[in-house]
């Protein structure tokens, strides 16, 4: 991490921190005061998004359905598949809470980040003790992209949407598979709502 001067905030992000066993102890050893922001979305959609990303790089992988089940007729989900495993948020959160108080963590809703980006960013700015600089005025909904975009990008003054790798079309997944996945995640989601004090409304 670079040195941080008075009045500066240093930020660092990677999707893998939250699910890496060693990360909480290492980050706490570096600085106990680190504030942690976790962006989470419905674990079923997250798994499909994860699969879609892999599919874009390796079009020959098996179907989502075949990777999801250890035994499809018995409805046995393959929890060793990373796309499924990562969505067990309650399980991943436990080690973090052994090193950091809950108040030092902010849980951002991936769904709200799309439906109300300014609202989620207000929570982020408040959590970081920043002035509420980013507001509704900064966003517009881009019909072509199907997502909110910035009215003016930093430095250029032109509208800016996230790139092609964000907001890919997901493959259609059989309704029954979605139902089985929702049933599978429900208890873990409920536990996660209890642990964080926020109901993300996934079920
Ligand atoms: N404004 C805006 N524009 C585009 N995409 C948006 C936006 N806000 C949130 N999202 C969601 O971000 C998802 C991709 O982010 P990831 O963290 O999965 O990306 S990555 O793993 O770092 O590549 C991406 O997931 P997919 O839809 O599966 O591509 C989006 O749903």
Coordinates of C-alpha atoms and ligand atoms in Angstrom, one line a residue:
X1 CA 0.0 0.0 0.0
X2 CA 1.3 3.5 -0.8
X3 CA 1.9 5.9 2.1
X4 CA -1.1 8.1 2.9
X5 CA -0.7 11.7 3.7
X6 CA -2.8 13.7 6.1
X7 CA -6.2 14.4 4.4
X8 CA -5.8 11.5 1.9
X9 CA -7.6 8.2 1.8
X10 CA -5.9 5.2 0.2
X11 CA -8.2 2.7 -1.4
X12 CA -7.5 -0.8 -2.7
X13 CA -9.8 -3.3 -4.1
X14 CA -10.0 -6.9 -5.4
X15 CA -13.0 -9.2 -5.5
X16 CA -10.9 -12.0 -3.9
X17 CA -10.2 -10.4 -0.5
X18 CA -13.6 -11.2 0.9
X19 CA -13.2 -14.9 0.2
X20 CA -9.5 -15.3 1.1
X21 CA -9.0 -16.9 4.5
X22 CA -5.7 -15.1 5.3
X23 CA -6.9 -11.6 4.3
X24 CA -8.6 -10.5 7.5
X25 CA -5.6 -11.2 9.7
X26 CA -3.2 -9.7 7.2
X27 CA -5.2 -6.5 6.7
X28 CA -5.7 -6.1 10.5
X29 CA -1.9 -6.6 11.1
X30 CA -1.3 -3.8 8.5
X31 CA -3.8 -1.5 10.1
X32 CA -6.6 -2.3 12.6
X33 CA -8.4 0.9 11.5
X34 CA -8.9 -0.1 7.9
X35 CA -12.4 0.5 6.7
X36 CA -13.8 -2.4 4.7
X37 CA -16.4 -2.1 1.9
X38 CA -18.0 -5.3 0.6
X39 CA -20.2 -5.2 -2.5
X40 CA -22.7 -8.1 -2.6
X41 CA -25.4 -9.1 -4.9
X42 CA -28.0 -12.0 -5.0
X43 CA -25.7 -15.0 -4.9
X44 CA -27.7 -16.8 -7.6
X45 CA -27.2 -13.8 -10.1
X46 CA -23.6 -13.6 -8.9
X47 CA -23.0 -17.2 -9.8
X48 CA -24.5 -16.7 -13.3
X49 CA -22.5 -13.5 -13.7
X50 CA -19.3 -15.4 -12.6
X51 CA -20.1 -18.2 -15.1
X52 CA -20.8 -15.6 -17.9
X53 CA -17.4 -14.1 -17.3
X54 CA -15.6 -17.5 -17.6
X55 CA -17.7 -18.4 -20.6
X56 CA -16.6 -15.2 -22.4
X57 CA -13.0 -16.4 -22.0
X58 CA -13.5 -20.1 -22.5
X59 CA -16.6 -20.7 -24.7
X60 CA -16.2 -24.5 -24.5
X61 CA -16.9 -24.9 -20.8
X62 CA -19.8 -27.1 -19.7
X63 CA -23.3 -25.6 -19.1
X64 CA -24.1 -23.6 -16.0
X65 CA -26.6 -26.4 -15.0
X66 CA -24.0 -29.2 -15.2
X67 CA -21.5 -27.3 -13.2
X68 CA -24.0 -26.3 -10.5
X69 CA -25.0 -29.9 -9.5
X70 CA -22.9 -32.7 -8.0
X71 CA -26.0 -34.8 -8.6
X72 CA -28.8 -33.1 -10.5
X73 CA -31.5 -35.7 -9.9
X74 CA -30.8 -35.6 -6.2
X75 CA -30.7 -31.8 -6.3
X76 CA -27.2 -31.9 -4.8
X77 CA -25.5 -28.5 -5.3
X78 CA -21.7 -28.6 -6.0
X79 CA -20.5 -26.2 -3.3
X80 CA -16.9 -26.8 -4.3
X81 CA -17.5 -24.8 -7.6
X82 CA -16.2 -21.4 -6.9
X83 CA -19.2 -19.6 -8.6
X84 CA -21.4 -21.3 -5.9
X85 CA -18.9 -21.2 -3.0
X86 CA -18.3 -17.4 -3.3
X87 CA -22.0 -16.6 -2.7
X88 CA -22.0 -18.2 0.8
X89 CA -21.5 -14.7 2.2
X90 CA -22.3 -15.5 5.8
X91 CA -19.5 -18.1 5.9
X92 CA -17.0 -15.7 4.3
X93 CA -17.9 -12.9 6.7
X94 CA -17.2 -14.9 9.9
X95 CA -13.4 -14.6 9.9
X96 CA -13.6 -10.9 9.1
X97 CA -15.7 -10.4 12.2
X98 CA -13.0 -12.0 14.3
X99 CA -10.6 -9.3 13.3
X100 CA -12.8 -6.2 12.6
X101 CA -15.9 -4.7 14.4
X102 CA -19.0 -4.7 12.3
X103 CA -19.0 -0.9 12.4
X104 CA -15.8 -0.8 10.4
X105 CA -17.5 -2.7 7.6
X106 CA -20.0 -1.4 5.0
X107 CA -22.1 -3.7 2.9
X108 CA -23.1 -2.3 -0.4
X109 CA -26.0 -3.7 -2.3
X110 CA -25.0 -4.6 -5.9
X111 CA -28.7 -4.4 -6.9
X112 CA -29.1 -0.9 -5.4
X113 CA -25.8 0.2 -7.0
X114 CA -27.7 -0.3 -10.4
X115 CA -31.2 0.9 -9.4
X116 CA -30.0 3.8 -7.2
X117 CA -26.2 4.4 -7.6
X118 CA -26.3 7.8 -5.9
X119 CA -28.1 6.3 -2.8
X120 CA -25.5 3.6 -2.4
X121 CA -22.7 6.1 -2.9
X122 CA -24.2 8.4 -0.3
X123 CA -23.8 5.5 2.2
X124 CA -20.2 5.0 1.0
X125 CA -19.3 8.6 1.4
X126 CA -20.9 8.8 4.8
X127 CA -19.1 5.7 5.9
X128 CA -15.8 7.1 4.8
X129 CA -16.5 10.5 6.5
X130 CA -16.5 12.3 3.1
X131 CA -18.7 15.2 2.0
X132 CA -21.6 14.0 -0.1
X133 CA -20.1 15.1 -3.4
X134 CA -21.5 12.4 -5.6
X135 CA -25.2 12.7 -6.0
X136 CA -28.1 11.9 -8.4
X137 CA -26.8 14.8 -10.6
X138 CA -23.8 12.7 -11.6
X139 CA -25.7 9.8 -13.1
X140 CA -28.1 9.1 -16.0
X141 CA -29.6 5.8 -17.1
X142 CA -28.1 4.7 -20.5
X143 CA -30.9 2.8 -22.3
X144 CA -28.4 1.1 -24.7
X145 CA -26.1 -0.1 -21.9
X146 CA -29.1 -0.8 -19.6
X147 CA -27.1 0.6 -16.7
X148 CA -26.5 3.9 -15.0
X149 CA -23.5 5.8 -16.4
X150 CA -21.7 8.9 -15.4
X151 CA -22.8 12.2 -17.0
X152 CA -19.3 13.5 -17.0
X153 CA -16.2 11.3 -16.6
X154 CA -13.4 12.6 -14.4
X155 CA -11.0 14.6 -16.6
X156 CA -12.8 14.4 -19.9
X157 CA -16.2 16.0 -19.2
X158 CA -17.9 13.4 -21.5
X159 CA -20.5 10.8 -20.5
X160 CA -18.9 7.5 -19.4
X161 CA -20.3 4.0 -19.0
X162 CA -18.4 1.0 -17.6
X163 CA -16.8 -1.2 -20.3
X164 CA -18.1 -4.2 -22.2
X165 CA -17.0 -6.6 -19.5
X166 CA -19.5 -5.0 -17.0
X167 CA -23.1 -5.7 -17.7
X168 CA -22.8 -8.7 -20.0
X169 CA -26.0 -10.5 -21.1
X170 CA -26.5 -13.6 -19.0
X171 CA -27.5 -17.0 -20.5
X172 CA -31.0 -18.1 -19.7
X173 CA -31.0 -20.7 -16.9
X174 CA -33.8 -23.2 -16.4
X175 CA -36.4 -22.0 -13.9
X176 CA -36.2 -25.2 -11.8
X177 CA -32.4 -24.7 -11.5
X178 CA -32.9 -21.1 -10.3
X179 CA -35.5 -22.3 -7.8
X180 CA -33.1 -25.0 -6.4
X181 CA -30.3 -22.4 -6.1
X182 CA -32.6 -20.0 -4.3
X183 CA -33.6 -22.7 -1.8
X184 CA -30.0 -23.6 -1.3
X185 CA -28.9 -20.0 -0.6
X186 CA -31.9 -18.9 1.5
X187 CA -30.5 -20.0 5.0
X188 CA -27.1 -18.5 4.2
X189 CA -28.7 -15.3 3.0
X190 CA -30.9 -15.0 6.1
X191 CA -27.8 -15.5 8.3
X192 CA -26.0 -12.9 6.3
X193 CA -28.9 -10.4 6.9
X194 CA -28.7 -11.1 10.6
X195 CA -24.9 -10.7 10.8
X196 CA -24.9 -7.4 8.8
X197 CA -28.2 -5.9 10.0
X198 CA -29.3 -5.3 6.4
X199 CA -31.9 -7.2 4.5
X200 CA -30.8 -7.3 0.9
X201 CA -34.1 -8.7 -0.2
X202 CA -32.8 -11.6 -2.3
X203 CA -35.5 -14.0 -1.2
Ligands
LIG1 N1 -23.3 1.1 -13.8 C1 -23.0 -0.2 -14.1 N2 -22.6 -0.5 -15.4 C2 -22.3 -1.8 -15.7 N3 -22.3 -2.8 -14.8 C3 -22.7 -2.5 -13.5 C4 -23.0 -1.2 -13.1 N4 -23.3 -1.2 -11.8 C5 -23.2 -2.5 -11.4 N5 -22.8 -3.3 -12.4 C6 -22.6 -4.7 -12.3 O1 -21.2 -4.9 -12.2 C7 -21.0 -6.2 -12.5 C8 -19.5 -6.4 -12.9 O2 -18.7 -6.2 -11.8 P1 -17.7 -7.2 -11.3 O3 -17.3 -6.8 -10.0 O4 -18.4 -8.6 -11.4 O5 -16.6 -7.1 -12.3 S1 -15.2 -7.9 -12.3 O6 -15.4 -9.2 -11.7 O7 -14.3 -7.0 -11.5 O8 -14.9 -7.9 -13.7 C9 -21.9 -6.5 -13.7 O9 -22.3 -7.8 -13.7 P2 -22.8 -8.5 -15.0 O10 -24.1 -7.9 -15.3 O11 -22.9 -10.0 -14.7 O12 -21.8 -8.3 -16.1 C10 -23.0 -5.5 -13.5 O13 -24.2 -6.2 -13.1

